[in-house]
């Protein structure tokens, strides 16, 4: 068995709930396994852009892209700043159902993590932050990637995933890291996928409720708008005269 990698480039779009769940996991892996995580970008807005629509770098403000421009600006100063920024905006959207993609909210979140809120405007005034995102994004595209989370390892191998909703912690996080990195020994294994049952779809939809409350856009997967149904209604419990329910 080959040795486990000591670092990984984690490509994310801050708007993606699955990338956020994986980012919580990879931070735990960092603690458990003493690895280095390099935060890199990928734009779902760009890869799912409909023909004739503006590129995200052509818009004055563009949800995930603009938040990544702030991350790029912070990353130039210290990778830890970009880490803290992604953690805070991700938690705001994917756990609290907030709107970090609102510029005023984003400025407040910058203050929370110890930065001058004017840094957002500085990042947007710097056209080279577009270049940072485009370079990271193109790296995934050139590797045949199409979404997030995408992991790129020091030997150049690229893996999509893991796609999860509940981030394992402790020893379980390390075990999943071991399973993921074992695939690096088998470069001709291209896909393993777990079919999603009706119960799994309900679990995913339940976990995504904060994201659905905070988003101001349609969810798109590989160019197709995803119709996300409401959660099924839960029938109230019926009780007998002694207070037992069934």
Tab-separated table of C-alpha atoms in Angstrom:
chain	number	residue	atom	x	y	z
A	1	UNK	CA	0.000	0.000	0.000
A	2	UNK	CA	1.293	3.458	-0.873
A	3	UNK	CA	1.605	6.098	1.836
A	4	UNK	CA	-1.286	8.488	2.378
A	5	UNK	CA	-0.868	11.979	0.866
A	6	UNK	CA	0.089	14.699	3.304
A	7	UNK	CA	-1.779	17.456	1.458
A	8	UNK	CA	-4.761	17.980	-0.812
A	9	UNK	CA	-6.133	20.804	-2.950
A	10	UNK	CA	-9.827	21.108	-2.100
A	11	UNK	CA	-11.771	22.829	-4.898
A	12	UNK	CA	-15.078	24.324	-3.766
A	13	UNK	CA	-17.904	26.647	-4.690
A	14	UNK	CA	-19.268	28.272	-1.504
A	15	UNK	CA	-22.852	27.918	-2.745
A	16	UNK	CA	-22.733	24.094	-2.915
A	17	UNK	CA	-24.145	22.270	0.129
A	18	UNK	CA	-22.281	19.058	-0.698
A	19	UNK	CA	-18.946	20.864	-0.979
A	20	UNK	CA	-19.644	22.520	2.366
A	21	UNK	CA	-20.361	19.184	4.069
A	22	UNK	CA	-17.152	17.783	2.594
A	23	UNK	CA	-15.232	20.855	3.779
A	24	UNK	CA	-16.388	20.215	7.353
A	25	UNK	CA	-15.132	16.650	6.958
A	26	UNK	CA	-11.762	17.626	5.436
A	27	UNK	CA	-11.113	20.077	8.289
A	28	UNK	CA	-11.676	17.194	10.696
A	29	UNK	CA	-9.305	15.052	8.610
A	30	UNK	CA	-6.748	17.846	8.890
A	31	UNK	CA	-6.991	17.613	12.663
A	32	UNK	CA	-7.027	13.825	12.854
A	33	UNK	CA	-4.390	13.053	10.206
A	34	UNK	CA	-2.204	16.184	10.236
A	35	UNK	CA	-2.625	16.958	6.536
A	36	UNK	CA	-2.420	20.314	4.754
A	37	UNK	CA	-5.591	21.527	3.026
A	38	UNK	CA	-5.143	24.055	0.224
A	39	UNK	CA	-8.391	25.861	-0.612
A	40	UNK	CA	-8.995	26.173	-4.342
A	41	UNK	CA	-11.929	27.386	-6.421
A	42	UNK	CA	-14.439	26.052	-8.920
A	43	UNK	CA	-17.451	27.943	-10.270
A	44	UNK	CA	-20.778	26.153	-10.587
A	45	UNK	CA	-22.155	29.376	-12.057
A	46	UNK	CA	-19.681	29.136	-14.909
A	47	UNK	CA	-19.828	25.400	-15.563
A	48	UNK	CA	-23.658	25.491	-15.599
A	49	UNK	CA	-23.932	28.805	-17.466
A	50	UNK	CA	-26.654	28.762	-20.112
A	51	UNK	CA	-25.614	29.820	-23.607
A	52	UNK	CA	-26.059	33.543	-24.091
A	53	UNK	CA	-25.868	34.349	-20.364
A	54	UNK	CA	-23.060	36.490	-18.979
A	55	UNK	CA	-20.002	34.855	-17.478
A	56	UNK	CA	-19.810	35.441	-13.718
A	57	UNK	CA	-16.753	37.660	-14.184
A	58	UNK	CA	-18.834	39.930	-16.441
A	59	UNK	CA	-21.336	40.720	-13.696
A	60	UNK	CA	-20.974	43.398	-11.049
A	61	UNK	CA	-21.949	40.903	-8.337
A	62	UNK	CA	-22.231	37.187	-8.892
A	63	UNK	CA	-23.086	35.135	-5.778
A	64	UNK	CA	-20.486	32.380	-5.351
A	65	UNK	CA	-17.999	33.917	-7.789
A	66	UNK	CA	-17.855	37.220	-5.907
A	67	UNK	CA	-17.459	35.450	-2.562
A	68	UNK	CA	-14.583	33.478	-4.058
A	69	UNK	CA	-12.995	36.751	-5.203
A	70	UNK	CA	-12.925	37.771	-1.539
A	71	UNK	CA	-11.444	34.365	-0.679
A	72	UNK	CA	-8.794	34.814	-3.374
A	73	UNK	CA	-7.884	38.237	-1.986
A	74	UNK	CA	-7.609	36.777	1.519
A	75	UNK	CA	-5.665	33.734	0.313
A	76	UNK	CA	-2.905	35.992	-1.011
A	77	UNK	CA	-2.342	37.216	2.518
A	78	UNK	CA	-2.698	33.894	4.315
A	79	UNK	CA	-4.304	30.553	3.418
A	80	UNK	CA	-5.803	30.508	6.921
A	81	UNK	CA	-7.766	33.690	6.117
A	82	UNK	CA	-9.403	32.014	3.119
A	83	UNK	CA	-10.106	28.971	5.287
A	84	UNK	CA	-11.860	31.067	7.932
A	85	UNK	CA	-13.829	32.974	5.287
A	86	UNK	CA	-15.128	29.836	3.593
A	87	UNK	CA	-15.992	28.280	6.949
A	88	UNK	CA	-17.970	31.346	8.033
A	89	UNK	CA	-19.896	32.005	4.819
A	90	UNK	CA	-20.540	28.279	4.412
A	91	UNK	CA	-21.916	27.982	7.921
A	92	UNK	CA	-24.090	31.047	7.375
A	93	UNK	CA	-25.761	29.593	4.278
A	94	UNK	CA	-25.704	25.844	4.823
A	95	UNK	CA	-26.380	25.709	8.574
A	96	UNK	CA	-28.185	28.957	9.389
A	97	UNK	CA	-30.074	29.536	6.143
A	98	UNK	CA	-28.594	33.040	5.887
A	99	UNK	CA	-27.535	34.980	2.817
A	100	UNK	CA	-23.769	35.494	2.742
A	101	UNK	CA	-24.139	36.216	-0.984
A	102	UNK	CA	-25.776	39.536	-0.020
A	103	UNK	CA	-22.878	42.050	-0.040
A	104	UNK	CA	-24.044	43.720	3.176
A	105	UNK	CA	-24.219	40.373	4.966
A	106	UNK	CA	-20.805	39.429	3.564
A	107	UNK	CA	-19.289	42.612	4.975
A	108	UNK	CA	-20.677	41.787	8.429
A	109	UNK	CA	-19.240	38.279	8.217
A	110	UNK	CA	-15.829	39.715	7.357
A	111	UNK	CA	-16.033	41.768	10.555
A	112	UNK	CA	-16.917	38.633	12.514
A	113	UNK	CA	-13.699	36.904	11.451
A	114	UNK	CA	-11.562	39.934	12.231
A	115	UNK	CA	-11.259	41.731	8.897
A	116	UNK	CA	-12.190	45.217	7.761
A	117	UNK	CA	-15.496	44.925	5.855
A	118	UNK	CA	-14.066	47.248	3.202
A	119	UNK	CA	-11.891	44.328	2.161
A	120	UNK	CA	-14.861	43.036	0.140
A	121	UNK	CA	-14.838	46.174	-1.985
A	122	UNK	CA	-11.060	45.992	-2.350
A	123	UNK	CA	-11.343	42.412	-3.632
A	124	UNK	CA	-13.996	43.415	-6.167
A	125	UNK	CA	-11.954	46.412	-7.311
A	126	UNK	CA	-8.987	44.146	-8.062
A	127	UNK	CA	-9.536	42.524	-11.491
A	128	UNK	CA	-6.808	39.964	-10.845
A	129	UNK	CA	-9.061	38.156	-8.351
A	130	UNK	CA	-11.024	37.001	-11.414
A	131	UNK	CA	-7.816	35.476	-12.752
A	132	UNK	CA	-7.202	33.510	-9.549
A	133	UNK	CA	-10.625	31.866	-9.756
A	134	UNK	CA	-10.421	31.193	-13.474
A	135	UNK	CA	-7.047	29.476	-13.044
A	136	UNK	CA	-8.317	27.167	-10.297
A	137	UNK	CA	-11.541	26.486	-12.186
A	138	UNK	CA	-9.726	25.654	-15.415
A	139	UNK	CA	-7.437	23.251	-13.597
A	140	UNK	CA	-10.455	21.110	-12.657
A	141	UNK	CA	-11.958	21.374	-16.142
A	142	UNK	CA	-8.652	20.314	-17.707
A	143	UNK	CA	-8.630	17.269	-15.416
A	144	UNK	CA	-12.107	16.301	-16.679
A	145	UNK	CA	-13.886	17.567	-13.572
A	146	UNK	CA	-17.334	19.110	-13.548
A	147	UNK	CA	-18.370	19.853	-9.962
A	148	UNK	CA	-17.472	20.124	-6.308
A	149	UNK	CA	-16.036	18.930	-4.082
A	150	UNK	CA	-13.061	18.054	-6.268
A	151	UNK	CA	-9.847	16.854	-4.646
A	152	UNK	CA	-6.506	17.126	-6.437
A	153	UNK	CA	-3.558	15.333	-4.870
A	154	UNK	CA	0.190	16.032	-5.042
A	155	UNK	CA	0.693	13.348	-7.708
A	156	UNK	CA	-1.878	15.091	-9.938
A	157	UNK	CA	-4.704	12.584	-9.451
A	158	UNK	CA	-8.167	14.138	-9.303
A	159	UNK	CA	-11.202	12.739	-7.463
A	160	UNK	CA	-14.754	14.095	-7.344
A	161	UNK	CA	-16.293	13.754	-3.890
A	162	UNK	CA	-16.965	12.520	-1.354
A	163	UNK	CA	-20.558	13.671	-1.773
A	164	UNK	CA	-22.160	13.505	1.664
A	165	UNK	CA	-24.632	15.317	3.874
A	166	UNK	CA	-23.512	14.366	7.388
A	167	UNK	CA	-19.818	15.029	7.970
A	168	UNK	CA	-18.121	12.268	9.982
A	169	UNK	CA	-15.914	13.286	12.885
A	170	UNK	CA	-13.068	11.774	14.845
A	171	UNK	CA	-11.884	8.331	13.876
A	172	UNK	CA	-14.702	7.957	11.345
A	173	UNK	CA	-13.470	11.030	9.460
A	174	UNK	CA	-9.993	9.504	9.300
A	175	UNK	CA	-11.410	6.174	8.103
A	176	UNK	CA	-13.248	7.888	5.260
A	177	UNK	CA	-10.038	9.704	4.318
A	178	UNK	CA	-8.317	6.350	4.206
A	179	UNK	CA	-11.034	4.956	1.938
A	180	UNK	CA	-10.903	7.954	-0.394
A	181	UNK	CA	-7.125	7.978	-0.674
A	182	UNK	CA	-7.003	4.216	-1.225
A	183	UNK	CA	-8.515	4.964	-4.635
A	184	UNK	CA	-5.245	6.653	-5.555
A	185	UNK	CA	-3.737	3.154	-5.733
A	186	UNK	CA	-6.239	2.270	-8.466
A	187	UNK	CA	-6.111	5.041	-11.094
A	188	UNK	CA	-8.326	3.080	-13.496
A	189	UNK	CA	-11.264	2.916	-11.077
A	190	UNK	CA	-13.406	5.750	-12.411
A	191	UNK	CA	-16.673	5.590	-10.555
A	192	UNK	CA	-18.360	4.101	-7.493
A	193	UNK	CA	-21.848	5.356	-6.741
A	194	UNK	CA	-24.504	4.553	-4.162
A	195	UNK	CA	-28.048	4.593	-5.626
A	196	UNK	CA	-30.386	6.956	-3.771
A	197	UNK	CA	-33.590	5.441	-2.391
A	198	UNK	CA	-36.714	7.471	-1.650
A	199	UNK	CA	-35.636	7.590	2.003
A	200	UNK	CA	-32.176	8.861	0.974
A	201	UNK	CA	-33.733	11.642	-1.109
A	202	UNK	CA	-35.778	12.673	1.936
A	203	UNK	CA	-32.646	12.682	4.131
A	204	UNK	CA	-30.808	14.846	1.589
A	205	UNK	CA	-33.727	17.231	1.259
A	206	UNK	CA	-33.992	17.545	5.041
A	207	UNK	CA	-30.275	18.309	5.356
A	208	UNK	CA	-30.525	20.944	2.601
A	209	UNK	CA	-33.313	22.971	4.209
A	210	UNK	CA	-31.030	25.817	5.407
A	211	UNK	CA	-29.479	26.065	1.949
A	212	UNK	CA	-32.899	26.111	0.302
A	213	UNK	CA	-34.033	28.864	2.675
A	214	UNK	CA	-30.967	31.010	1.964
A	215	UNK	CA	-30.518	30.571	-1.780
A	216	UNK	CA	-31.655	33.221	-4.263
A	217	UNK	CA	-31.078	31.144	-7.391
A	218	UNK	CA	-32.212	27.994	-9.149
A	219	UNK	CA	-30.225	24.868	-8.382
A	220	UNK	CA	-28.578	23.562	-11.554
A	221	UNK	CA	-26.814	20.230	-12.063
A	222	UNK	CA	-24.704	19.799	-15.204
A	223	UNK	CA	-26.710	22.392	-17.074
A	224	UNK	CA	-30.170	21.203	-16.008
A	225	UNK	CA	-32.380	23.003	-13.508
A	226	UNK	CA	-33.123	20.698	-10.572
A	227	UNK	CA	-36.735	20.722	-9.435
A	228	UNK	CA	-36.465	20.300	-5.664
A	229	UNK	CA	-39.784	19.108	-4.204
A	230	UNK	CA	-41.028	20.161	-0.763
A	231	UNK	CA	-40.485	17.831	2.141
A	232	UNK	CA	-43.314	15.308	2.553
A	233	UNK	CA	-45.786	16.243	5.250
A	234	UNK	CA	-45.392	14.402	8.551
A	235	UNK	CA	-48.643	13.130	9.965
A	236	UNK	CA	-49.184	14.135	13.597
A	237	UNK	CA	-48.998	11.267	16.059
A	238	UNK	CA	-52.266	9.819	17.329
A	239	UNK	CA	-52.423	9.144	21.052
A	240	UNK	CA	-54.576	6.820	23.101
A	241	UNK	CA	-56.140	7.734	26.410
A	242	UNK	CA	-52.915	6.969	28.276
A	243	UNK	CA	-50.769	9.294	26.206
A	244	UNK	CA	-49.117	6.576	24.102
A	245	UNK	CA	-48.559	7.478	20.455
A	246	UNK	CA	-48.442	5.447	17.297
